[in-house]
mmCIF file of C-alpha atoms in Angstrom:
data_model
loop_
_atom_site.group_PDB
_atom_site.id
_atom_site.type_symbol
_atom_site.label_atom_id
_atom_site.label_comp_id
_atom_site.label_asym_id
_atom_site.label_seq_id
_atom_site.Cartn_x
_atom_site.Cartn_y
_atom_site.Cartn_z
ATOM 1 C CA MET X 1 0.000 0.000 0.000
ATOM 2 C CA HIS X 2 2.817 2.413 0.872
ATOM 3 C CA ALA X 3 4.454 1.652 -2.474
ATOM 4 C CA LEU X 4 1.149 2.498 -4.210
ATOM 5 C CA PHE X 5 0.959 5.803 -2.365
ATOM 6 C CA ALA X 6 4.569 6.579 -3.315
ATOM 7 C CA ASP X 7 3.903 5.736 -6.989
ATOM 8 C CA SER X 8 0.753 7.854 -7.013
ATOM 9 C CA PHE X 9 2.552 10.800 -5.449
ATOM 10 C CA ALA X 10 5.470 10.473 -7.874
ATOM 11 C CA ALA X 11 3.140 10.334 -10.900
ATOM 12 C CA LEU X 12 0.661 13.045 -9.901
ATOM 13 C CA GLY X 13 2.627 15.223 -7.492
ATOM 14 C CA ARG X 14 -0.163 14.726 -4.964
ATOM 15 C CA LEU X 15 -2.019 12.054 -3.036
ATOM 16 C CA ASP X 16 -5.647 12.741 -3.852
ATOM 17 C CA ASN X 17 -8.743 11.618 -1.985
ATOM 18 C CA ILE X 18 -9.764 9.275 -4.812
ATOM 19 C CA THR X 19 -6.570 7.296 -4.180
ATOM 20 C CA LEU X 20 -7.179 7.317 -0.413
ATOM 21 C CA VAL X 21 -10.646 5.801 -0.904
ATOM 22 C CA MET X 22 -9.666 3.322 -3.621
ATOM 23 C CA VAL X 23 -6.855 1.974 -1.445
ATOM 24 C CA PHE X 24 -9.478 -0.075 0.378
ATOM 25 C CA HIS X 25 -8.795 -2.333 -2.637
ATOM 26 C CA PRO X 26 -5.032 -2.129 -3.380
ATOM 27 C CA GLN X 27 -5.095 -4.597 -6.274
ATOM 28 C CA TYR X 28 -7.647 -2.465 -8.122
ATOM 29 C CA LEU X 29 -5.921 0.808 -7.215
ATOM 30 C CA GLU X 30 -2.647 -0.384 -8.704
ATOM 31 C CA SER X 31 -4.353 -1.195 -12.013
ATOM 32 C CA PHE X 32 -6.323 2.086 -11.973
ATOM 33 C CA LEU X 33 -3.224 4.233 -11.344
ATOM 34 C CA LYS X 34 -1.248 2.418 -14.038
ATOM 35 C CA THR X 35 -4.032 2.983 -16.587
ATOM 36 C CA GLN X 36 -4.585 6.624 -15.666
ATOM 37 C CA HIS X 37 -0.843 7.341 -15.759
ATOM 38 C CA TYR X 38 -0.599 5.817 -19.247
ATOM 39 C CA LEU X 39 -3.633 7.789 -20.505
ATOM 40 C CA LEU X 40 -2.395 11.124 -19.171
ATOM 41 C CA GLN X 41 1.389 11.011 -19.252
ATOM 42 C CA MET X 42 2.864 8.316 -21.498
ATOM 43 C CA ASP X 43 3.366 8.448 -25.279
ATOM 44 C CA GLY X 44 0.070 8.580 -27.117
ATOM 45 C CA PRO X 45 -1.770 10.195 -30.031
ATOM 46 C CA LEU X 46 -2.877 13.335 -28.117
ATOM 47 C CA PRO X 47 -0.691 16.121 -26.698
ATOM 48 C CA LEU X 48 -0.665 16.360 -22.881
ATOM 49 C CA HIS X 49 -2.696 19.574 -22.600
ATOM 50 C CA TYR X 50 -5.436 18.105 -24.824
ATOM 51 C CA ARG X 51 -5.675 15.088 -22.506
ATOM 52 C CA HIS X 52 -6.286 17.203 -19.406
ATOM 53 C CA TYR X 53 -8.713 19.466 -21.269
ATOM 54 C CA ILE X 54 -10.728 16.420 -22.368
ATOM 55 C CA GLY X 55 -10.733 15.287 -18.704
ATOM 56 C CA ILE X 56 -12.172 18.701 -17.777
ATOM 57 C CA MET X 57 -14.845 18.447 -20.503
ATOM 58 C CA ALA X 58 -15.859 14.943 -19.397
ATOM 59 C CA ALA X 59 -16.008 15.710 -15.650
ATOM 60 C CA ALA X 60 -17.913 18.937 -16.319
ATOM 61 C CA ARG X 61 -20.755 17.022 -18.009
ATOM 62 C CA HIS X 62 -21.560 15.624 -14.566
ATOM 63 C CA GLN X 63 -20.823 18.913 -12.797
ATOM 64 C CA CYS X 64 -17.960 17.246 -10.947
ATOM 65 C CA SER X 65 -16.056 20.325 -9.777
ATOM 66 C CA TYR X 66 -13.646 18.102 -7.821
ATOM 67 C CA LEU X 67 -12.251 16.514 -11.006
ATOM 68 C CA VAL X 68 -12.584 19.705 -13.059
ATOM 69 C CA ASN X 69 -10.397 21.609 -10.584
ATOM 70 C CA LEU X 70 -7.756 18.837 -10.467
ATOM 71 C CA HIS X 71 -7.424 18.898 -14.237
ATOM 72 C CA VAL X 72 -7.516 22.677 -14.556
ATOM 73 C CA ASN X 73 -4.343 22.672 -12.427
ATOM 74 C CA ASP X 74 -2.799 19.835 -14.453
ATOM 75 C CA PHE X 75 -3.755 21.519 -17.744
ATOM 76 C CA LEU X 76 -1.943 24.716 -16.726
ATOM 77 C CA HIS X 77 1.001 22.722 -15.360
ATOM 78 C CA VAL X 78 1.668 21.088 -18.757
ATOM 79 C CA GLY X 79 1.510 24.444 -20.550
ATOM 80 C CA GLY X 80 -2.166 24.638 -21.537
ATOM 81 C CA ASP X 81 -3.508 28.035 -22.678
ATOM 82 C CA PRO X 82 -5.395 29.672 -19.741
ATOM 83 C CA LYS X 83 -7.802 31.289 -22.259
ATOM 84 C CA TRP X 84 -9.288 27.855 -23.038
ATOM 85 C CA LEU X 85 -10.485 27.702 -19.418
ATOM 86 C CA ASN X 86 -12.785 30.689 -19.952
ATOM 87 C CA GLY X 87 -15.165 28.397 -21.797
ATOM 88 C CA LEU X 88 -15.318 25.687 -24.439
ATOM 89 C CA GLU X 89 -15.868 28.323 -27.140
ATOM 90 C CA ASN X 90 -12.296 29.546 -26.453
ATOM 91 C CA ALA X 91 -10.746 26.124 -27.102
ATOM 92 C CA PRO X 92 -9.629 25.030 -30.592
ATOM 93 C CA GLN X 93 -12.433 24.040 -32.956
ATOM 94 C CA LYS X 94 -11.150 20.477 -32.932
ATOM 95 C CA LEU X 95 -11.901 20.177 -29.186
ATOM 96 C CA GLN X 96 -15.198 22.035 -29.542
ATOM 97 C CA ASN X 97 -16.233 19.427 -32.124
ATOM 98 C CA LEU X 98 -15.764 16.746 -29.452
ATOM 99 C CA GLY X 99 -18.514 18.365 -27.353
ATOM 100 C CA GLU X 100 -21.364 16.489 -29.030
ATOM 101 C CA LEU X 101 -19.724 13.088 -28.561
ATOM 102 C CA ASN X 102 -18.934 13.973 -24.933
ATOM 103 C CA LYS X 103 -22.573 14.905 -24.342
ATOM 104 C CA VAL X 104 -24.142 11.821 -25.901
ATOM 105 C CA LEU X 105 -21.564 9.434 -24.451
ATOM 106 C CA ALA X 106 -22.099 10.792 -20.920
ATOM 107 C CA HIS X 107 -25.884 10.743 -20.904
ATOM 108 C CA ARG X 108 -27.343 8.582 -23.712
ATOM 109 C CA PRO X 109 -24.566 6.471 -25.264
ATOM 110 C CA TRP X 110 -27.045 4.229 -27.106
ATOM 111 C CA LEU X 111 -27.656 7.165 -29.490
ATOM 112 C CA ILE X 112 -24.065 7.210 -30.797
ATOM 113 C CA THR X 113 -23.886 6.420 -34.506
ATOM 114 C CA LYS X 114 -21.183 6.144 -37.128
ATOM 115 C CA GLU X 115 -22.303 9.629 -38.300
ATOM 116 C CA HIS X 116 -20.971 11.079 -35.022
ATOM 117 C CA ILE X 117 -17.649 9.418 -35.791
ATOM 118 C CA GLU X 118 -17.632 10.501 -39.426
ATOM 119 C CA GLY X 119 -18.284 14.127 -38.423
ATOM 120 C CA LEU X 120 -15.147 14.149 -36.267
ATOM 121 C CA LEU X 121 -12.887 12.323 -38.711
ATOM 122 C CA LYS X 122 -13.906 14.411 -41.755
ATOM 123 C CA ALA X 123 -13.903 17.926 -40.309
ATOM 124 C CA GLU X 124 -11.300 19.155 -42.826
ATOM 125 C CA GLU X 125 -8.556 21.111 -41.042
ATOM 126 C CA HIS X 126 -10.111 20.326 -37.625
ATOM 127 C CA SER X 127 -10.430 16.600 -38.175
ATOM 128 C CA TRP X 128 -9.372 13.886 -35.733
ATOM 129 C CA SER X 129 -7.325 10.842 -36.698
ATOM 130 C CA LEU X 130 -8.705 7.435 -35.700
ATOM 131 C CA ALA X 131 -5.938 6.986 -33.130
ATOM 132 C CA GLU X 132 -6.595 10.428 -31.600
ATOM 133 C CA LEU X 133 -10.314 9.718 -31.454
ATOM 134 C CA VAL X 134 -9.840 6.394 -29.664
ATOM 135 C CA HIS X 135 -7.568 8.137 -27.131
ATOM 136 C CA ALA X 136 -10.240 10.836 -26.648
ATOM 137 C CA VAL X 137 -13.047 8.276 -26.272
ATOM 138 C CA VAL X 138 -11.113 6.345 -23.631
ATOM 139 C CA LEU X 139 -10.430 9.586 -21.723
ATOM 140 C CA LEU X 140 -14.091 10.669 -21.904
ATOM 141 C CA THR X 141 -15.381 7.312 -20.642
ATOM 142 C CA HIS X 142 -12.677 7.204 -17.939
ATOM 143 C CA TYR X 143 -13.674 10.606 -16.540
ATOM 144 C CA HIS X 144 -17.435 10.121 -16.857
ATOM 145 C CA SER X 145 -16.969 6.976 -14.755
ATOM 146 C CA LEU X 146 -14.584 8.643 -12.323
ATOM 147 C CA ALA X 147 -17.195 11.367 -11.748
ATOM 148 C CA SER X 148 -19.589 8.550 -10.786
ATOM 149 C CA PHE X 149 -17.031 7.232 -8.284
ATOM 150 C CA THR X 150 -16.380 10.694 -6.843
ATOM 151 C CA PHE X 151 -20.056 11.368 -6.179
ATOM 152 C CA GLY X 152 -20.879 7.754 -5.285
ATOM 153 C CA CYS X 153 -18.324 7.729 -2.454
ATOM 154 C CA GLY X 154 -18.940 11.341 -1.413
ATOM 155 C CA ILE X 155 -15.351 12.414 -2.110
ATOM 156 C CA SER X 156 -14.523 16.004 -1.120
ATOM 157 C CA PRO X 157 -11.672 18.267 -2.221
ATOM 158 C CA GLU X 158 -8.251 17.890 -0.617
ATOM 159 C CA ILE X 159 -7.375 19.905 2.466
ATOM 160 C CA HIS X 160 -5.428 22.546 0.492
ATOM 161 C CA CYS X 161 -8.329 23.166 -1.938
ATOM 162 C CA ASP X 162 -11.471 25.295 -1.567
ATOM 163 C CA GLY X 163 -13.973 23.472 0.625
ATOM 164 C CA GLY X 164 -11.424 20.759 1.304
ATOM 165 C CA HIS X 165 -10.913 18.593 4.345
ATOM 166 C CA THR X 166 -8.991 15.438 5.099
ATOM 167 C CA PHE X 167 -10.531 12.052 4.349
ATOM 168 C CA ARG X 168 -12.213 10.359 7.312
ATOM 169 C CA PRO X 169 -14.014 7.028 6.878
ATOM 170 C CA PRO X 170 -17.379 7.906 8.484
ATOM 171 C CA SER X 171 -17.893 4.957 10.844
ATOM 172 C CA VAL X 172 -14.318 4.114 11.673
ATOM 173 C CA SER X 173 -12.790 5.282 14.933
ATOM 174 C CA ASN X 174 -9.329 4.914 16.482
ATOM 175 C CA TYR X 175 -7.745 3.648 13.244
ATOM 176 C CA CYS X 176 -5.815 5.536 10.653
ATOM 177 C CA ILE X 177 -6.520 4.834 7.002
ATOM 178 C CA CYS X 178 -3.385 2.640 6.875
ATOM 179 C CA ASP X 179 -4.857 0.203 9.406
ATOM 180 C CA ILE X 180 -8.079 -0.471 7.527
ATOM 181 C CA THR X 181 -6.806 -0.729 3.985
ATOM 182 C CA ASN X 182 -4.430 -3.651 4.143
ATOM 183 C CA GLY X 183 -6.982 -6.178 2.913
ATOM 184 C CA ASN X 184 -7.553 -7.508 6.443
ATOM 185 C CA HIS X 185 -10.040 -4.930 7.613
ATOM 186 C CA SER X 186 -12.880 -7.326 8.453
ATOM 187 C CA VAL X 187 -12.288 -6.956 12.194
ATOM 188 C CA ASP X 188 -11.296 -3.309 12.394
ATOM 189 C CA GLU X 189 -13.900 -1.759 10.200
ATOM 190 C CA MET X 190 -17.340 -0.935 11.523
ATOM 191 C CA PRO X 191 -20.458 -1.627 9.459
ATOM 192 C CA VAL X 192 -22.296 1.276 7.891
ATOM 193 C CA ASN X 193 -25.553 2.091 9.586
ATOM 194 C CA SER X 194 -28.144 4.504 8.360
ATOM 195 C CA ALA X 195 -28.679 7.901 9.908
ATOM 196 C CA GLU X 196 -32.341 6.977 10.208
ATOM 197 C CA ASN X 197 -31.624 4.773 13.241
ATOM 198 C CA VAL X 198 -32.510 1.543 11.552
ATOM 199 C CA SER X 199 -32.097 -1.129 14.186
ATOM 200 C CA VAL X 200 -29.086 -3.395 13.904
ATOM 201 C CA SER X 201 -31.385 -6.420 13.926
ATOM 202 C CA ASP X 202 -33.276 -5.104 10.865
ATOM 203 C CA SER X 203 -30.115 -4.596 8.839
ATOM 204 C CA PHE X 204 -28.758 -7.934 10.080
ATOM 205 C CA PHE X 205 -31.943 -9.568 8.787
ATOM 206 C CA GLU X 206 -31.385 -7.929 5.360
ATOM 207 C CA VAL X 207 -27.990 -9.626 5.049
ATOM 208 C CA GLU X 208 -29.425 -13.006 6.074
ATOM 209 C CA ALA X 209 -32.291 -12.636 3.578
ATOM 210 C CA LEU X 210 -29.850 -11.777 0.768
ATOM 211 C CA MET X 211 -27.684 -14.813 1.606
ATOM 212 C CA GLU X 212 -30.766 -17.043 1.555
ATOM 213 C CA LYS X 213 -31.868 -15.696 -1.855
ATOM 214 C CA MET X 214 -28.420 -16.420 -3.270
ATOM 215 C CA ARG X 215 -28.620 -19.974 -1.948
ATOM 216 C CA GLN X 216 -32.099 -20.514 -3.425
ATOM 217 C CA LEU X 217 -31.113 -19.078 -6.809
ATOM 218 C CA GLN X 218 -28.117 -21.382 -6.941
ATOM 219 C CA GLU X 219 -30.396 -24.355 -6.276
ATOM 220 C CA CYS X 220 -32.814 -23.235 -9.014
ATOM 221 C CA ARG X 221 -29.909 -22.868 -11.448
ATOM 222 C CA ASP X 222 -28.801 -26.393 -10.684
ATOM 223 C CA GLU X 223 -32.304 -27.816 -11.178
ATOM 224 C CA GLU X 224 -33.560 -26.076 -14.319
ATOM 225 C CA GLU X 225 -32.495 -23.631 -16.988
ATOM 226 C CA ALA X 226 -34.893 -21.130 -18.563
ATOM 227 C CA SER X 227 -35.443 -21.223 -22.338
ATOM 228 C CA GLN X 228 -33.895 -18.584 -24.612
ATOM 229 C CA GLU X 229 -37.340 -17.041 -25.164
ATOM 230 C CA GLU X 230 -37.929 -16.798 -21.426
ATOM 231 C CA MET X 231 -34.468 -15.267 -20.879
ATOM 232 C CA ALA X 232 -35.111 -12.653 -23.593
ATOM 233 C CA SER X 233 -38.492 -11.851 -22.055
ATOM 234 C CA ARG X 234 -36.957 -11.395 -18.576
ATOM 235 C CA PHE X 235 -34.366 -8.992 -20.022
ATOM 236 C CA GLU X 236 -37.102 -6.840 -21.592
ATOM 237 C CA ILE X 237 -39.045 -6.817 -18.304
ATOM 238 C CA GLU X 238 -35.953 -5.752 -16.341
ATOM 239 C CA LYS X 239 -35.053 -3.115 -18.941
ATOM 240 C CA ARG X 240 -38.583 -1.662 -18.710
ATOM 241 C CA GLU X 241 -38.595 -1.767 -14.924
ATOM 242 C CA SER X 242 -35.236 0.026 -14.754
ATOM 243 C CA MET X 243 -36.931 3.078 -16.303
ATOM 244 C CA PHE X 244 -39.189 3.416 -13.283
ATOM 245 C CA VAL X 245 -36.374 3.355 -10.744
ATOM 246 C CA PHE X 246 -35.740 6.893 -9.603
ATOM 247 C CA SER X 247 -35.006 8.678 -6.396
ATOM 248 C CA SER X 248 -37.570 10.681 -4.447
ATOM 249 C CA ASP X 249 -35.046 13.546 -4.356
ATOM 250 C CA ASP X 250 -34.685 13.388 -8.130
ATOM 251 C CA GLU X 251 -34.540 17.081 -8.899
ATOM 252 C CA GLU X 252 -32.532 19.095 -11.370
ATOM 253 C CA VAL X 253 -29.083 20.146 -10.221
ATOM 254 C CA THR X 254 -28.080 23.461 -11.769
ATOM 255 C CA PRO X 255 -24.417 23.465 -12.778
ATOM 256 C CA ALA X 256 -22.207 26.251 -11.453
ATOM 257 C CA ARG X 257 -20.813 28.607 -14.079
ATOM 258 C CA ALA X 258 -17.264 27.552 -13.139
ATOM 259 C CA VAL X 259 -18.101 24.043 -14.382
ATOM 260 C CA SER X 260 -20.796 24.627 -17.037
ATOM 261 C CA ARG X 261 -18.543 26.822 -19.174
ATOM 262 C CA HIS X 262 -16.571 23.699 -20.088
ATOM 263 C CA PHE X 263 -19.454 22.127 -22.016
ATOM 264 C CA GLU X 264 -22.363 23.083 -24.254
ATOM 265 C CA ASP X 265 -26.090 22.373 -23.999
ATOM 266 C CA THR X 266 -26.338 22.324 -20.194
ATOM 267 C CA SER X 267 -29.966 21.155 -20.323
ATOM 268 C CA TYR X 268 -29.015 17.860 -22.021
ATOM 269 C CA GLY X 269 -28.969 15.008 -19.515
ATOM 270 C CA TYR X 270 -29.848 11.389 -18.923
ATOM 271 C CA LYS X 271 -33.150 10.141 -20.364
ATOM 272 C CA ASP X 272 -34.316 6.525 -20.337
ATOM 273 C CA PHE X 273 -33.945 5.054 -23.799
ATOM 274 C CA SER X 274 -37.549 3.869 -24.190
ATOM 275 C CA ARG X 275 -39.275 7.036 -23.032
ATOM 276 C CA HIS X 276 -41.236 9.304 -25.389
ATOM 277 C CA GLY X 277 -41.924 6.562 -27.896
ATOM 278 C CA MET X 278 -38.250 6.003 -28.675
ATOM 279 C CA HIS X 279 -37.186 2.445 -29.190
ATOM 280 C CA VAL X 280 -33.500 1.653 -29.108
ATOM 281 C CA PRO X 281 -32.609 -1.822 -30.368
ATOM 282 C CA THR X 282 -31.100 -4.133 -27.759
ATOM 283 C CA PHE X 283 -27.297 -4.246 -27.928
ATOM 284 C CA ARG X 284 -26.542 -7.982 -27.992
ATOM 285 C CA VAL X 285 -23.155 -8.808 -26.519
ATOM 286 C CA GLN X 286 -22.658 -11.840 -28.753
ATOM 287 C CA ASP X 287 -22.777 -9.468 -31.769
ATOM 288 C CA TYR X 288 -20.264 -6.960 -30.386
ATOM 289 C CA CYS X 289 -18.404 -7.434 -27.117
ATOM 290 C CA TRP X 290 -15.390 -5.956 -25.377
ATOM 291 C CA GLU X 291 -13.312 -9.166 -25.350
ATOM 292 C CA ASP X 292 -13.658 -10.009 -29.056
ATOM 293 C CA HIS X 293 -14.112 -6.600 -30.679
ATOM 294 C CA GLY X 294 -13.576 -3.509 -28.507
ATOM 295 C CA TYR X 295 -10.324 -4.673 -26.927
ATOM 296 C CA SER X 296 -8.566 -5.387 -30.208
ATOM 297 C CA LEU X 297 -9.759 -2.124 -31.805
ATOM 298 C CA VAL X 298 -8.418 -0.040 -28.898
ATOM 299 C CA ASN X 299 -5.146 -1.951 -28.783
ATOM 300 C CA ARG X 300 -4.647 -1.591 -32.526
ATOM 301 C CA LEU X 301 -5.160 2.181 -32.592
ATOM 302 C CA TYR X 302 -3.690 3.041 -29.174
ATOM 303 C CA PRO X 303 -1.233 0.248 -28.282
ATOM 304 C CA ASP X 304 -1.204 -1.195 -24.742
ATOM 305 C CA VAL X 305 -4.253 0.751 -23.562
ATOM 306 C CA GLY X 306 -6.649 -2.079 -24.448
ATOM 307 C CA GLN X 307 -4.567 -4.403 -22.282
ATOM 308 C CA LEU X 308 -4.566 -1.973 -19.329
ATOM 309 C CA ILE X 309 -8.315 -1.351 -19.507
ATOM 310 C CA ASP X 310 -9.026 -5.049 -19.900
ATOM 311 C CA GLU X 311 -7.004 -5.827 -16.778
ATOM 312 C CA LYS X 312 -8.899 -3.132 -14.846
ATOM 313 C CA PHE X 313 -12.275 -4.534 -15.951
ATOM 314 C CA HIS X 314 -11.274 -8.034 -14.893
ATOM 315 C CA ILE X 315 -9.952 -6.980 -11.502
ATOM 316 C CA ALA X 316 -13.128 -5.009 -10.676
ATOM 317 C CA TYR X 317 -15.430 -7.804 -11.884
ATOM 318 C CA ASN X 318 -13.574 -10.657 -10.169
ATOM 319 C CA LEU X 319 -12.467 -8.873 -7.001
ATOM 320 C CA THR X 320 -13.671 -10.678 -3.884
ATOM 321 C CA TYR X 321 -12.569 -11.304 -0.330
ATOM 322 C CA ASN X 322 -15.317 -13.967 0.003
ATOM 323 C CA THR X 323 -17.030 -11.878 2.673
ATOM 324 C CA MET X 324 -20.476 -10.329 2.993
ATOM 325 C CA ALA X 325 -20.903 -8.037 6.000
ATOM 326 C CA MET X 326 -20.264 -10.339 8.984
ATOM 327 C CA HIS X 327 -20.085 -13.551 6.891
ATOM 328 C CA LYS X 328 -16.902 -15.196 5.603
ATOM 329 C CA ASP X 329 -16.257 -17.856 2.948
ATOM 330 C CA VAL X 330 -19.091 -16.601 0.731
ATOM 331 C CA ASP X 331 -19.127 -16.997 -3.060
ATOM 332 C CA THR X 332 -20.170 -13.484 -4.150
ATOM 333 C CA SER X 333 -19.918 -14.087 -7.915
ATOM 334 C CA MET X 334 -23.715 -14.235 -8.372
ATOM 335 C CA LEU X 335 -24.152 -10.862 -6.674
ATOM 336 C CA ARG X 336 -21.296 -9.206 -8.573
ATOM 337 C CA ARG X 337 -22.673 -10.445 -11.885
ATOM 338 C CA ALA X 338 -26.181 -9.190 -11.029
ATOM 339 C CA ILE X 339 -24.820 -5.689 -10.325
ATOM 340 C CA TRP X 340 -22.712 -5.597 -13.522
ATOM 341 C CA ASN X 341 -25.499 -6.936 -15.734
ATOM 342 C CA TYR X 342 -28.107 -4.609 -14.200
ATOM 343 C CA ILE X 343 -25.983 -1.598 -15.204
ATOM 344 C CA HIS X 344 -25.569 -2.949 -18.736
ATOM 345 C CA CYS X 345 -29.307 -3.673 -18.842
ATOM 346 C CA MET X 346 -29.996 0.011 -18.032
ATOM 347 C CA PHE X 347 -27.878 0.813 -21.098
ATOM 348 C CA GLY X 348 -29.816 -1.660 -23.263
ATOM 349 C CA ILE X 349 -27.003 -4.245 -23.353
ATOM 350 C CA ARG X 350 -28.042 -7.901 -23.098
ATOM 351 C CA TYR X 351 -26.153 -11.119 -22.310
ATOM 352 C CA ASP X 352 -27.938 -14.100 -23.863
ATOM 353 C CA ASP X 353 -26.676 -16.510 -21.231
ATOM 354 C CA TYR X 354 -27.890 -14.534 -18.195
ATOM 355 C CA ASP X 355 -31.222 -14.934 -16.401
ATOM 356 C CA TYR X 356 -32.319 -11.352 -15.684
ATOM 357 C CA GLY X 357 -34.899 -12.653 -13.230
ATOM 358 C CA GLU X 358 -32.010 -12.923 -10.735
ATOM 359 C CA ILE X 359 -31.585 -9.134 -10.593
ATOM 360 C CA ASN X 360 -34.928 -8.522 -8.902
ATOM 361 C CA GLN X 361 -34.181 -11.283 -6.425
ATOM 362 C CA LEU X 362 -30.805 -9.888 -5.399
ATOM 363 C CA LEU X 363 -31.009 -6.101 -5.761
ATOM 364 C CA ASP X 364 -33.639 -4.340 -3.661
ATOM 365 C CA ARG X 365 -35.207 -1.023 -4.591
ATOM 366 C CA SER X 366 -32.979 1.241 -2.475
ATOM 367 C CA PHE X 367 -29.908 -0.421 -3.975
ATOM 368 C CA LYS X 368 -31.270 -0.010 -7.518
ATOM 369 C CA VAL X 369 -31.934 3.681 -6.844
ATOM 370 C CA TYR X 370 -28.344 4.107 -5.678
ATOM 371 C CA ILE X 371 -26.921 2.192 -8.678
ATOM 372 C CA LYS X 372 -28.965 4.123 -11.232
ATOM 373 C CA THR X 373 -28.172 7.483 -9.660
ATOM 374 C CA VAL X 374 -24.419 6.814 -9.427
ATOM 375 C CA VAL X 375 -24.243 5.513 -12.998
ATOM 376 C CA CYS X 376 -26.673 7.826 -14.816
ATOM 377 C CA THR X 377 -26.918 11.069 -12.798
ATOM 378 C CA PRO X 378 -24.051 10.962 -10.276
ATOM 379 C CA GLU X 379 -24.389 14.643 -9.438
ATOM 380 C CA LYS X 380 -27.688 13.747 -7.667
ATOM 381 C CA VAL X 381 -26.219 11.145 -5.287
ATOM 382 C CA THR X 382 -26.913 11.896 -1.613
ATOM 383 C CA LYS X 383 -25.472 10.508 1.601
ATOM 384 C CA ARG X 384 -28.944 9.177 2.415
ATOM 385 C CA MET X 385 -28.858 6.989 -0.715
ATOM 386 C CA TYR X 386 -25.418 5.675 0.255
ATOM 387 C CA ASP X 387 -26.594 4.914 3.800
ATOM 388 C CA SER X 388 -29.859 3.288 2.771
ATOM 389 C CA PHE X 389 -28.514 0.287 0.823
ATOM 390 C CA TRP X 390 -26.759 -2.720 2.402
ATOM 391 C CA ARG X 391 -26.893 -1.132 5.845
ATOM 392 C CA GLN X 392 -24.920 -3.863 7.598
ATOM 393 C CA PHE X 393 -22.100 -3.830 5.068
ATOM 394 C CA LYS X 394 -18.693 -2.239 5.625
ATOM 395 C CA HIS X 395 -17.505 0.918 3.849
ATOM 396 C CA SER X 396 -14.889 -1.097 1.987
ATOM 397 C CA GLU X 397 -17.710 -3.256 0.560
ATOM 398 C CA LYS X 398 -19.624 -0.170 -0.553
ATOM 399 C CA VAL X 399 -16.492 1.203 -2.201
ATOM 400 C CA HIS X 400 -16.163 -2.205 -3.907
ATOM 401 C CA VAL X 401 -19.719 -1.765 -5.232
ATOM 402 C CA ASN X 402 -18.697 1.613 -6.635
ATOM 403 C CA LEU X 403 -15.733 0.045 -8.438
ATOM 404 C CA LEU X 404 -18.115 -2.400 -10.100
ATOM 405 C CA LEU X 405 -20.446 0.464 -11.052
ATOM 406 C CA ILE X 406 -17.774 2.627 -12.656
ATOM 407 C CA GLU X 407 -16.143 -0.179 -14.620
ATOM 408 C CA ALA X 408 -19.486 -1.519 -15.889
ATOM 409 C CA ARG X 409 -20.441 2.020 -16.886
ATOM 410 C CA MET X 410 -17.127 2.636 -18.641
ATOM 411 C CA GLN X 411 -17.418 -0.636 -20.559
ATOM 412 C CA ALA X 412 -21.000 0.150 -21.624
ATOM 413 C CA GLU X 413 -19.990 3.584 -22.966
ATOM 414 C CA LEU X 414 -16.956 2.108 -24.712
ATOM 415 C CA LEU X 415 -19.041 -0.609 -26.362
ATOM 416 C CA TYR X 416 -21.379 1.928 -27.974
ATOM 417 C CA ALA X 417 -18.560 4.261 -29.055
ATOM 418 C CA LEU X 418 -16.276 1.512 -30.378
ATOM 419 C CA ARG X 419 -19.133 -0.205 -32.219
ATOM 420 C CA ALA X 420 -19.844 3.119 -33.968
ATOM 421 C CA ILE X 421 -16.137 3.472 -34.886
ATOM 422 C CA THR X 422 -16.116 -0.119 -36.197
ATOM 423 C CA ARG X 423 -19.210 0.578 -38.311
ATOM 424 C CA TYR X 424 -17.577 3.703 -39.727
ATOM 425 C CA MET X 425 -14.425 1.738 -40.593
ATOM 426 C CA THR X 426 -16.348 -1.029 -42.349
#
């Protein structure tokens, strides 16, 4: 862990609060830092100041002033023109042209078409190369997802920044962050309990009920398998139901001028894909998937990045300490897959071999509200939402959930963008 902190400080010149929260899961953090370092600082198609400016544009779409401010400083540090920071209209036309892709990718990625790609690649003197565009797409998806993590974990600015304070795990006392992040925090770390004084016995019962559902589902799997028609039908039901999951405090958040100047069309936000008579065709993973298609396209146009992202996806998806709240030696794969596939379902992405009926069994309403808010409208996440799901679980487990959410989101955005690039190329 100390080596990770040293590497992070050496690469960034700071130890930010994102790193201090992610270090609950050192294996993931190492992969994350390696990927981010490569995207921002190693040889690649885009100049360094463009990379940080794209990070600003992406974080601004979700009004994430924390990330915007970090990258404003980095942008200036690598010699970026301060005038660009007065608003997107002051940046080069080439970056302004990226605004539409940034907008659609952040809020409604299923609407991305090869025409979006063609418009960027054929903009005469302001055109992007394919390699530059892949670099930009990876940066956009990385920072949209990182905004979700920042809001999902309630990360505040560092102590030397405006509004900043040091990181304190809310329910942990008498331990420094070093004590609870060494992978053996099951004894030291207190469970999260809601501010609404939910009794410990109630939240204990929730854990037991979830464990029992997992056991029953495993038995059902062993006994019978649903037909393909039934599986397709359950996906459509879950996709429809996901549209009606929203928070009671679901109100518009008005972006501050300091953030909104970095993007256009501030009123454009998340909308469910089947609302208002729109019908978006299901994205079938067996037709276009990350492993067989997206990975190789990224690696071909921006060498080594596909490998780094792929490793990060795998670590987040497979990460487990075989614990659930107070229980040990638990196989959590069913739960992790339900969370990942629910996020992809909200984006219209379907796995033919998955029974979507399991999602409703394993993810209760308060958890679904939290997932949808973090993934689709992270700027609306509240502490109450964080407290209200999995009340007996530890903070490290909730951070683990957030890692699953951001990687599933990033992969969903990448799939739509890379499919559009592939269609343009063919």
